Coordinates of C-alpha atoms in Angstrom, one line a residue:
Chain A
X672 CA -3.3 74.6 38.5
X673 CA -5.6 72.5 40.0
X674 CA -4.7 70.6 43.3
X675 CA -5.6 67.2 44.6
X676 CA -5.8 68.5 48.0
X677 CA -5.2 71.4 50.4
X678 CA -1.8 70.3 51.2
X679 CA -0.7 69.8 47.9
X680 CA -2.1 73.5 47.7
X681 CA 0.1 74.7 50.5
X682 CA 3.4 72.4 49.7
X683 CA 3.5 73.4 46.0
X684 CA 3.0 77.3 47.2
X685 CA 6.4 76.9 48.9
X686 CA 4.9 77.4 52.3
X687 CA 6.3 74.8 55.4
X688 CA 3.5 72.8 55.6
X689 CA 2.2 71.3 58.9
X690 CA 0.7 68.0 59.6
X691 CA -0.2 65.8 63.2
X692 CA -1.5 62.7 63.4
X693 CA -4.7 61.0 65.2
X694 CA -4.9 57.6 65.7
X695 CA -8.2 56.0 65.5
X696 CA -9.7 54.1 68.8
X697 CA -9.8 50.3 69.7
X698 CA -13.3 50.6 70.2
X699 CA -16.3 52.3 68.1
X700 CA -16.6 55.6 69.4
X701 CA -15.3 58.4 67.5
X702 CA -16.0 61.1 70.5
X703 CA -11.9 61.2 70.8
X704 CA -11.2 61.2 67.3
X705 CA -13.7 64.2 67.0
X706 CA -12.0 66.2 70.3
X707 CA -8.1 65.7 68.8
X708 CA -9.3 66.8 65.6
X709 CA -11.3 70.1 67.2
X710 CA -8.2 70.5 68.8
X711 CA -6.0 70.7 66.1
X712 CA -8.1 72.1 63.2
X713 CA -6.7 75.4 63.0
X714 CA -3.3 74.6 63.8
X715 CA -2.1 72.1 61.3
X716 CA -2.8 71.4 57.8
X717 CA -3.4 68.0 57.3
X718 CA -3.7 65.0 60.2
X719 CA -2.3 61.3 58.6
X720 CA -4.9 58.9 59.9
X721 CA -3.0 55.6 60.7
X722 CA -4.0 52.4 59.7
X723 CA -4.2 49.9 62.4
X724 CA -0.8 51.2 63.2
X725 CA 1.7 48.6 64.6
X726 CA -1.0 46.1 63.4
X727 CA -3.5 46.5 66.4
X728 CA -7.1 46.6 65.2
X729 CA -8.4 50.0 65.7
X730 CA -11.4 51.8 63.6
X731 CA -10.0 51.8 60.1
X732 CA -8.4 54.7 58.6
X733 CA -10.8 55.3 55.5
X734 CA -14.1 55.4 58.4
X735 CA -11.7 57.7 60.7
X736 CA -10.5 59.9 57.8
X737 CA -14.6 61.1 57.1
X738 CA -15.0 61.4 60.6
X739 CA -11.9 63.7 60.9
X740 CA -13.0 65.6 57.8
X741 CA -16.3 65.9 59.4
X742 CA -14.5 68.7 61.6
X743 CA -13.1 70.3 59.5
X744 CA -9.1 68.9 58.6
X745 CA -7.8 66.9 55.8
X746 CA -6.8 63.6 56.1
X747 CA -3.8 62.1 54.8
X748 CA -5.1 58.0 54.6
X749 CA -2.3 55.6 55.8
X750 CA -2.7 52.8 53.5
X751 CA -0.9 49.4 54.4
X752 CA 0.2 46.4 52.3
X753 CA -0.1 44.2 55.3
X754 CA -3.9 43.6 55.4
X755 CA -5.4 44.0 52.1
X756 CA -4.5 42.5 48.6
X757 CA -4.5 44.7 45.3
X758 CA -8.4 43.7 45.1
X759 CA -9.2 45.3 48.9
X760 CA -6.6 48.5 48.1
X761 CA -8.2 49.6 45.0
X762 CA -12.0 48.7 46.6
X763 CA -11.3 50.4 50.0
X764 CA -9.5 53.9 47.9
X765 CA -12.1 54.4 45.4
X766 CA -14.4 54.4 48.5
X767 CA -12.2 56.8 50.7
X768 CA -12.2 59.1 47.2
X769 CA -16.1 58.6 46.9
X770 CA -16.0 60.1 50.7
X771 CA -14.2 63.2 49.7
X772 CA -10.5 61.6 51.2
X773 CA -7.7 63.2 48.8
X774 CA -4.4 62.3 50.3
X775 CA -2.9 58.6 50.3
X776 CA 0.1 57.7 52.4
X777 CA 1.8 54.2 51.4
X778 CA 3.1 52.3 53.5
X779 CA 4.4 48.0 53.9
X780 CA 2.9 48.6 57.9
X781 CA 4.3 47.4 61.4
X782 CA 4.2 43.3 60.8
X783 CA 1.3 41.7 62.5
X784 CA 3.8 40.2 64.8
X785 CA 4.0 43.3 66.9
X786 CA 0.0 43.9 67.1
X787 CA -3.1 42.3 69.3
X788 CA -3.2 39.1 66.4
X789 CA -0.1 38.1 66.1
X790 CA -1.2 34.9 64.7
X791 CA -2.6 36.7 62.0
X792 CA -1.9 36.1 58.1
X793 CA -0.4 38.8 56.5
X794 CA -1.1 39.5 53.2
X795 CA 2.0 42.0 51.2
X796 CA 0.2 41.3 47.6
X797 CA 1.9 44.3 46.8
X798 CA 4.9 46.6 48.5
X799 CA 4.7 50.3 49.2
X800 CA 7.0 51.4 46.1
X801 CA 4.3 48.9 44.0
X802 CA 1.6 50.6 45.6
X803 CA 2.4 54.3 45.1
X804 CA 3.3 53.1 41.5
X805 CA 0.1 51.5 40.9
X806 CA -2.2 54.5 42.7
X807 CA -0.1 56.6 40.0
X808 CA -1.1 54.7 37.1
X809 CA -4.7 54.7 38.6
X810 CA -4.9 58.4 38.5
X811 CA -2.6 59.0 35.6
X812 CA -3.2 56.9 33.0
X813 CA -7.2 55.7 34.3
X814 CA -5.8 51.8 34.5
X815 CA -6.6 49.4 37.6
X816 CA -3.8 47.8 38.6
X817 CA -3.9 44.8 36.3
X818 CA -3.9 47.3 33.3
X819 CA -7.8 47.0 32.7
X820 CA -8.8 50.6 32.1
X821 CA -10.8 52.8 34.3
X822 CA -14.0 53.8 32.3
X823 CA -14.9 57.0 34.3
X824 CA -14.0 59.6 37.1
X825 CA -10.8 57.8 38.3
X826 CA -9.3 57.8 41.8
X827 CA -7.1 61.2 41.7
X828 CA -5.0 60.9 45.0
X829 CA -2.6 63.2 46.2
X830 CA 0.1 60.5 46.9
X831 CA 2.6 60.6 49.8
X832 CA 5.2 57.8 51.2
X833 CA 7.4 57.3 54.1
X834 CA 11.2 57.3 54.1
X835 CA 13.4 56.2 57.4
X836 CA 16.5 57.8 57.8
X837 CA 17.6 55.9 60.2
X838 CA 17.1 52.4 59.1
X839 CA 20.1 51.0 57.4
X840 CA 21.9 50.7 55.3
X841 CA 21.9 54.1 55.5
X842 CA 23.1 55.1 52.0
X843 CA 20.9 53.0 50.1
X844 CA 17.9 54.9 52.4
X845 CA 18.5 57.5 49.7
X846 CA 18.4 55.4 46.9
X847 CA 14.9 54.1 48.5
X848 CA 13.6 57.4 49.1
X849 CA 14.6 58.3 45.0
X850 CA 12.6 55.1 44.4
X851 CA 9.5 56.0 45.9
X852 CA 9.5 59.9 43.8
X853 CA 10.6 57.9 41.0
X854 CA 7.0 55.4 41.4
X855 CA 5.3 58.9 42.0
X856 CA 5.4 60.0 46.0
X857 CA 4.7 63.8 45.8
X858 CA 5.1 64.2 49.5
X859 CA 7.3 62.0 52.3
X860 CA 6.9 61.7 55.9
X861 CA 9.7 60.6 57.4
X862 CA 10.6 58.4 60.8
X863 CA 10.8 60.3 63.7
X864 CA 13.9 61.9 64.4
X865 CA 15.8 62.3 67.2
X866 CA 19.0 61.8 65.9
X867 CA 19.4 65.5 64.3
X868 CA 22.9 64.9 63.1
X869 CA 22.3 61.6 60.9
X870 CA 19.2 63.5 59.8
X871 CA 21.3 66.4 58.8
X872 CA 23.6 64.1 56.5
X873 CA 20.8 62.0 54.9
X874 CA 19.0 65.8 53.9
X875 CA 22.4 66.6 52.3
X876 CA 22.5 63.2 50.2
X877 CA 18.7 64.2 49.2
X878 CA 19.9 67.8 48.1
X879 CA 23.0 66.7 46.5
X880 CA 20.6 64.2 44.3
X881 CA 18.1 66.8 44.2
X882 CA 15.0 64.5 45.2
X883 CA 13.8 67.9 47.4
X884 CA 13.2 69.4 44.3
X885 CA 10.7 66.0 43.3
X886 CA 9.4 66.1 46.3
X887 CA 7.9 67.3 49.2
X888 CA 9.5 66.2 52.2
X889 CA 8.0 66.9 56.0
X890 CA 10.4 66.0 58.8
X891 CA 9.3 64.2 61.6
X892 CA 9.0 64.9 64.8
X893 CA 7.7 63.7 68.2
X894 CA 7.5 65.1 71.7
X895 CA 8.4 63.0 74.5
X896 CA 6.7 63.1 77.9
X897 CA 9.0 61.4 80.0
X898 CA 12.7 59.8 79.7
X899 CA 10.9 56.1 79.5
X900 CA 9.1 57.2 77.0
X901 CA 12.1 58.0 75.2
X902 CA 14.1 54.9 75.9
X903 CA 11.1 52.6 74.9
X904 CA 11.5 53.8 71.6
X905 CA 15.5 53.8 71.9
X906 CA 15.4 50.0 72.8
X907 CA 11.7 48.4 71.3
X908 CA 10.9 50.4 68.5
X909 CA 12.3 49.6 65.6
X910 CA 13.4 51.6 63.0
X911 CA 14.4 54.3 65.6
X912 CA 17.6 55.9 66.7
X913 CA 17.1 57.7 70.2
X914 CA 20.4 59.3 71.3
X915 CA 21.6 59.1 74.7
X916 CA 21.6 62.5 75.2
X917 CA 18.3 62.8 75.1
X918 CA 16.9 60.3 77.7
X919 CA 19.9 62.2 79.9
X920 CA 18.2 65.8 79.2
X921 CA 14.5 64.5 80.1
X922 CA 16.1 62.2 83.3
X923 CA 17.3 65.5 84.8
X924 CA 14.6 67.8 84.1
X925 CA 12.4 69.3 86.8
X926 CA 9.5 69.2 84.7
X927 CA 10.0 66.4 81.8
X928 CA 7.3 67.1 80.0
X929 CA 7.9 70.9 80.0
X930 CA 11.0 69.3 78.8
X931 CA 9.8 67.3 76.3
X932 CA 7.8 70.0 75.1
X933 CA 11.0 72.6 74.7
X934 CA 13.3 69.8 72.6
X935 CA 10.4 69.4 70.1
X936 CA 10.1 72.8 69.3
X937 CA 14.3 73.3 69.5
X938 CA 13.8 70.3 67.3
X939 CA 11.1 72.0 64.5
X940 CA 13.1 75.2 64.8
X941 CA 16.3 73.4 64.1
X942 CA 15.0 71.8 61.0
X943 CA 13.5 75.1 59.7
X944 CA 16.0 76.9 60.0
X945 CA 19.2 75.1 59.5
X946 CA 18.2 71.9 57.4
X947 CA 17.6 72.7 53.8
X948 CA 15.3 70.7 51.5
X949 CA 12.6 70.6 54.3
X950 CA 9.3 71.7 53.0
X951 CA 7.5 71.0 56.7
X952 CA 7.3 68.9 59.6
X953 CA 5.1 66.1 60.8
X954 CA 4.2 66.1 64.4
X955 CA 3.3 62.9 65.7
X956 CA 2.3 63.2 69.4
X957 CA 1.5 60.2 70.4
X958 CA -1.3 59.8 72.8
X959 CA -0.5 63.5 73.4
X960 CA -2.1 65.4 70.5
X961 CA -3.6 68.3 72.5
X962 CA -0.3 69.4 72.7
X963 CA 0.1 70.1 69.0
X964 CA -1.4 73.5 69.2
X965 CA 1.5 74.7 71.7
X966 CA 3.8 73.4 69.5
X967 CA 2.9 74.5 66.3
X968 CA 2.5 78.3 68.2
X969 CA 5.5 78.0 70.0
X970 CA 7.4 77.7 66.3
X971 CA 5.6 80.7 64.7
X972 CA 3.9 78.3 62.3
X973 CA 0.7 79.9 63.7
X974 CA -1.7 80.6 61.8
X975 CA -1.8 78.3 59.3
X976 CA -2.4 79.5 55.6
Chain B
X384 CA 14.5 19.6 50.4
X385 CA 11.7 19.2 52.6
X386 CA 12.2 20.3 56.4
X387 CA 9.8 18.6 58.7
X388 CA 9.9 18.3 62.7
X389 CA 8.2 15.7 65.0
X390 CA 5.1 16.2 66.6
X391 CA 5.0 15.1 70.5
X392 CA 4.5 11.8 71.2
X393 CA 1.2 12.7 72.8
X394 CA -0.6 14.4 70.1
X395 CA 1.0 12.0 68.0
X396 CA -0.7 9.2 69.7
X397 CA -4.1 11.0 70.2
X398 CA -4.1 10.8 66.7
X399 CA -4.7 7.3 67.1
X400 CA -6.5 6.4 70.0
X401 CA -8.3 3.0 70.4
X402 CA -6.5 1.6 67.6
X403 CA -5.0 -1.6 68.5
X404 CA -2.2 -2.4 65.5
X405 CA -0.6 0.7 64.1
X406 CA 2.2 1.1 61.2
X407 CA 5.0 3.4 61.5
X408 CA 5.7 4.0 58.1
X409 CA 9.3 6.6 57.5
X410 CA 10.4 8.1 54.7
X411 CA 14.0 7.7 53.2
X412 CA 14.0 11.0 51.5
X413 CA 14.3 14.4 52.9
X414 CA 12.7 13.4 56.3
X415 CA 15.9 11.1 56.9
X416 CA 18.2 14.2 56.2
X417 CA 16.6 16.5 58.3
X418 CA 16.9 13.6 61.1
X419 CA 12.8 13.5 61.7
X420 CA 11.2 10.7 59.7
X421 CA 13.9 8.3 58.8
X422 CA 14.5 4.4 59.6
X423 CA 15.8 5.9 63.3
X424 CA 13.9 8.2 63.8
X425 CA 10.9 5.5 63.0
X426 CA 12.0 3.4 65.0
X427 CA 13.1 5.3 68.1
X428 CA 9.3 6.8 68.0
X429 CA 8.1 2.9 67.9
X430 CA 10.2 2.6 70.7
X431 CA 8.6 5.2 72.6
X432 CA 5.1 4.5 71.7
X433 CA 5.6 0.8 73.0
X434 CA 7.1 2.4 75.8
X435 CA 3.9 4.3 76.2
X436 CA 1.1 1.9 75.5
X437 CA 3.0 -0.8 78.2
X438 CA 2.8 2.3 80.9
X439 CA -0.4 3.3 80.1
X440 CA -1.6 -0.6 80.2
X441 CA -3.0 -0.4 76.6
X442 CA -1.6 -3.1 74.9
X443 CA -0.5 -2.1 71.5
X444 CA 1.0 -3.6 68.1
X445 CA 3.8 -1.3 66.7
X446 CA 5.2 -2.1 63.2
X447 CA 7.9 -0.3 61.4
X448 CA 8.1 0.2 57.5
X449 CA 10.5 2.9 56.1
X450 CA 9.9 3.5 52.5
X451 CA 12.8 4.6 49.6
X452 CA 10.4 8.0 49.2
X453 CA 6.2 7.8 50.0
X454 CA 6.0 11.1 47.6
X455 CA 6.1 8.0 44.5
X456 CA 3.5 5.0 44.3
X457 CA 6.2 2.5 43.4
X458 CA 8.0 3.3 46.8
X459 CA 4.8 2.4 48.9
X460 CA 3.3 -0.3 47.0
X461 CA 6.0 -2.9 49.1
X462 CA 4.4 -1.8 52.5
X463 CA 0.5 -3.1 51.1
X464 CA 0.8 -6.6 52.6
X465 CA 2.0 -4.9 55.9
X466 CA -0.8 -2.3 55.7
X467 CA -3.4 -5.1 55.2
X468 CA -3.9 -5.9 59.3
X469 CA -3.1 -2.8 60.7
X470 CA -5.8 -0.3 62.5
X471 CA -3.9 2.7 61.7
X472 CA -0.8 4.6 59.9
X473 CA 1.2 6.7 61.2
X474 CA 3.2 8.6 58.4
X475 CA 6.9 10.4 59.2
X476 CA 6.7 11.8 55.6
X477 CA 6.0 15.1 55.1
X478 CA 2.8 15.9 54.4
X479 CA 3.2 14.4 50.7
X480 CA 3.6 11.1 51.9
X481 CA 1.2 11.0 54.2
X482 CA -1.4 11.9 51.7
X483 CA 0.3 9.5 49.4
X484 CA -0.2 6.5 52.2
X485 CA -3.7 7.9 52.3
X486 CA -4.7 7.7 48.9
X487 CA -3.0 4.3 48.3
X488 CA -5.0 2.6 51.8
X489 CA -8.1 4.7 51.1
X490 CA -9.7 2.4 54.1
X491 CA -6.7 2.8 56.6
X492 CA -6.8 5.7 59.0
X493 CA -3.7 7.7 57.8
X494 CA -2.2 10.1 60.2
X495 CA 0.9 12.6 59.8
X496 CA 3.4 12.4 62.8
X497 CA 5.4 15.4 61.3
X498 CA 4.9 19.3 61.0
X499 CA 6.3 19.8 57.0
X500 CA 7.8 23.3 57.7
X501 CA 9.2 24.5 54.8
X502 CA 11.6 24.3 51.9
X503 CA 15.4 24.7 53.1
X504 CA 18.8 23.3 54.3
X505 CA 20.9 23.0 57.3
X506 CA 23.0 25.7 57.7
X507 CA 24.6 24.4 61.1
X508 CA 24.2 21.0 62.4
X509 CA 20.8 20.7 63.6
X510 CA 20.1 23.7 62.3
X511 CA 18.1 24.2 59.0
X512 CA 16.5 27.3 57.3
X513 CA 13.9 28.5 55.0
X514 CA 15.4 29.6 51.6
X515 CA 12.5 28.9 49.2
X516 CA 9.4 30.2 49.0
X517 CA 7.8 28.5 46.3
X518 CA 6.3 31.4 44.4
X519 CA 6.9 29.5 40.9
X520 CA 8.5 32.3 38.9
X521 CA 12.3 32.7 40.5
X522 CA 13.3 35.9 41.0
X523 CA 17.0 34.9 42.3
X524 CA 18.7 36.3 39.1
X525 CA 17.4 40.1 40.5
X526 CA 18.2 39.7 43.8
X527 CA 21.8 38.4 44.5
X528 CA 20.9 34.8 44.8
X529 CA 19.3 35.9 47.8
X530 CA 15.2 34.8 48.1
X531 CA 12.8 38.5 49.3
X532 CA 9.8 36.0 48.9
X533 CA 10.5 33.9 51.7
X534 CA 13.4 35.8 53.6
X535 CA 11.6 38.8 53.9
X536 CA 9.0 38.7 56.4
X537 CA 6.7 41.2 54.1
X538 CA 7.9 39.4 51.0
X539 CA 9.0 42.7 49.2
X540 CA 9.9 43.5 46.4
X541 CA 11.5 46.4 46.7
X542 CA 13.4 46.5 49.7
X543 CA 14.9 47.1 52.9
X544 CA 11.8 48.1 54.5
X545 CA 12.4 51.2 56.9
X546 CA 12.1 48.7 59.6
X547 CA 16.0 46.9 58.7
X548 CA 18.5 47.6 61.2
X549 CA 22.2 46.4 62.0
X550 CA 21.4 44.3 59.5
X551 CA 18.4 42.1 61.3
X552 CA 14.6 42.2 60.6
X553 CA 12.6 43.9 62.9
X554 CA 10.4 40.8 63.2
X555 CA 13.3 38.9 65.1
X556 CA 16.6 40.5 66.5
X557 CA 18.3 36.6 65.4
X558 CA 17.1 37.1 61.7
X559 CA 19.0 38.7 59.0
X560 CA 17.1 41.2 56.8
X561 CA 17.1 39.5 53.5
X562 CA 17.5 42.7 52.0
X563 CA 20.3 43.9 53.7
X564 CA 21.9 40.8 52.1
X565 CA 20.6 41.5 49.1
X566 CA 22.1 45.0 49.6
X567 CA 25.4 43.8 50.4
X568 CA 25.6 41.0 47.6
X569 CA 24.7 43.7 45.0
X570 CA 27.5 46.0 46.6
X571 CA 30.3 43.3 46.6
X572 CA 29.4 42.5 42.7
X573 CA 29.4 46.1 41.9
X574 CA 25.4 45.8 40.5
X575 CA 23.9 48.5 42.9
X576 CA 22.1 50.3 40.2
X577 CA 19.7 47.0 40.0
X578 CA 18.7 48.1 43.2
X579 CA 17.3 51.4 41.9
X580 CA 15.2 49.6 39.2
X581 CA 11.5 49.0 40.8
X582 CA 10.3 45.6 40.7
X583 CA 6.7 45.7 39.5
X584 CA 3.5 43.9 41.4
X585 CA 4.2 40.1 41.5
X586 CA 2.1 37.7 39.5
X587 CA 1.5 35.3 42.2
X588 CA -1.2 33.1 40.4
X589 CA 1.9 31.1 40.0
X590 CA 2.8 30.6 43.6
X591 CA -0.5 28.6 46.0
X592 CA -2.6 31.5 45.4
X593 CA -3.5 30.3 41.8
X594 CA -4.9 27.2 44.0
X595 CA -3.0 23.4 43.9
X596 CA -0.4 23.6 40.9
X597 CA 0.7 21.2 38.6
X598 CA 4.0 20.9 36.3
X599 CA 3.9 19.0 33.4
X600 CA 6.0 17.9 31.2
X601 CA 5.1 16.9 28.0
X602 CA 8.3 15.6 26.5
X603 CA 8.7 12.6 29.3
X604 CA 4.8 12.1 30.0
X605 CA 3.5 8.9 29.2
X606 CA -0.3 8.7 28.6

């Protein structure tokens, strides 16, 4: 078979894949970008590039992604609805394809009401279940959106979407999630969890239904460095369900971020082991991502295939 | 109907500065309902415009004309003899009227003393909210009665979005996530498997994208 991309390569093997994520800068030089993506090269398999993540104007994804590849890891392209309407989607892939980017994740995006221009337009031509539909169709069936075909060498994206368990309502999350396989997500990244036990019910609803057998789903996961960090995200991020417990454990540890460090990899160990359906895990350390390697060691997911 | 709100009396009357007569011309349609542009509400704001121009020491003439509707020629043509000596017009119409008034005195200087906000209704007193969003092809029938277009703040199609919690959009704690309503609605009338159906990419040349849209019907027009 031929794949799209390396981490098509490893999911469809049956290996527990790996991915991180690097964030792209709010200012033109890539000498960060470059150092994360040194850092992690050897220890993950793919890095999702984010685009303008929670709609703060930062060095597009496409741009970042060739940098990142530049050094030697595959991208995963975070692709919003927010900014760009079917005309700038299609435009701004078939580049990122022309640049050697093989990996698409589609997602609606943070509203602009949370970023540096909040008195931005926002655009939503299309939704993320449309988009992954319609980047499906591309590659599939050679069409442009609008149906028109595609005369020659055609987008042919590996296509990934998002899925938060902890959003509600929580039973129809499943139904989403069977939506997105259904418009053609291969692979799905989901919200970072903290809450292990509602995480642990929604993976039974996806085995029960089967989607982990359509699928590819990566759990994610994010080490905290401190017990405000983990309450910022309990009380302002939405989306997010941050247990008590766990601002408690990081409040009375000697060394949080020794801490932090130790309930990720309980975390990634837990999932491996005991949650079934789970083809890998998706680290996100946020403004942290030279920690990855320890991680990813730590949970004998080292080396990488 | 139309929801507009005032403007402040200052920008209001920067609008018109150095004019010496001025009409304040209401609107007895949906301005009067949503208590911003009707007979009282015109003549409270000549009040307080009189008020202003005798603290201010800038003598002023205010005149008060509420119209039936300015969004229809017939309605306006009654105010033409008042227009006639006037400097300027201030409109409390929405922004239909104003550009009405404007048409109709193409040599008047026509201003709008209302923000038009959106289409909706009251849902408390004093109290009104967007339901509408004007996309020209209804999708209510798929979605509970229940309007993604204008509700949601993406606009999706297919949602919640993974950013619906408790029930509320993550935009605002104080909204509900139209899609959670949706959700709910579907529940209660035992159509959840519409939800699993995926709503294909909108056609929105129909809604202001497709640039200003007309309607026209050709069984009642009269050429």
């Amino acid at each position: 078979m031929n794949y799209l991309s390396k981490l098509q390569q490893i999911l469809e093997s049956g290996q527990f894949a790996v991915t991180a994520e690097i964030g792209p800068p709010k200012h033109t030089s890539v000498e960060a970008v470059r150092h994360h993506a040194d850092i992690m090269k050897d220890y993950v398999d793919a890095t999702n590039i984010t685009d303008c993540q929670t709609a703060i104007v930062r060095i597009s994804s496409i741009a970042t992604g060739v940098h990142v590849k530049e050094r030697g890891i595959e991208p995963i392209i975070q692709m919003t609805t927010r900014d760009r309407n079917r005309i700038a989607i299609q435009a701004d892939l078939m580049g990122a394809y022309s640049l050697g980017l093989r990996n698409v994740l589609c997602l609606s995006g943070d509203h602009q009401k949370f970023g540096n221009h909040p008195t931005a337009k926002n655009v939503y031509d299309v939704d993320s279940i449309q988009l992954i539909q319609l980047l499906k169709q591309m590659r599939d069936e050679k069409k442009f959106f609008s149906g028109e075909e595609i005369k020659q060498d055609e987008p042919q994206f590996f296509l990934g979407a998002v899925v938060n368990p902890f959003a509600d309502p929580f039973e129809f999350r499943v139904d989403r999630l069977e939506k997105k396989i259904e418009a053609g997500a291969q692979f799905i990244q989901t919200q970072c969890i903290f809450d292990m036990e509602r995480f642990e019910r929604f993976m039974e609803m996806v085995c029960q239904r089967g989607l982990d057998k359509r699928a590819h789903i990566l759990a994610g996961v994010t080490p905290l460095k401190s017990w405000r960090a983990a309450k910022y995200m309990q009380s302002s991020v939405s989306g997010m369900i941050v247990p008590d417990k766990i601002i408690e454990r990081l409040k009375a540890a000697e060394d949080p971020k020794a801490e932090g460090i130790k309930l990720c990899i309980e975390q990634i160990n837990y999932i491996k082991e005991k949650i079934k359906g789970v083809h890998g895990v998706h680290i996100m350390a946020i403004a942290w991502e030279e920690i990855v390697p320890e991680i990813v060691k730590a949970c004998g997911l080292y080396p990488r295939p | 109907m139309i929801i507009a709100q005032q403007k402040s009396i200052e920008d209001i009357a920067k609008t018109v500065e150095g004019c010496k007569k001025i009409l304040l011309a209401g609107c007895a349609g949906c301005v009067t309902v949503c208590l911003a542009g009707g007979e009282k509400e015109t003549e409270i704001m000549a009040s307080a415009l009189r008020i202003k121009s005798r603290l201010e020491e800038d003598p002023r003439t205010i005149v008060t004309y509420t119209a039936t509707r300015q969004c229809d020629p017939e309605y306006i043509e009654a105010m033409a003899e008042t227009v006639k000596d006037v400097d300027a017009i201030i409109s409390l119409a929405c922004g239909v009227g104003v550009q009405y008034l404007a048409e109709r005195f193409p040599d008047k200087w026509v201003v709008p003393a209302l923000n038009t906000k959106f289409i909706g209704g009251s849902t408390l007193h004093g109290i009104w909210e967007e339901k509408c969003g004007l996309c020209g092809d209804c999708v209510l029938h798929k979605t509970g009665g229940i309007c993604p277009i204008i509700r949601c703040s993406k606009s999706i199609l297919n949602g919640p979005c993974g950013g619906s919690q408790y029930g509320k959009c993550e935009v605002d704690p104080d909204t509900d996530c139209a899609w959670a309503l949706i959700y709910d609605k579907m529940k209660a009338l035992g159509k959840l498997d519409k939800m699993m159906e995926i709503q294909p990419v909108k056609d929105w040349s129909t809604s202001r994208d497709g640039g200003p849209r007309k309607a026209i019907r050709e069984d009642v027009k009269i050429d």
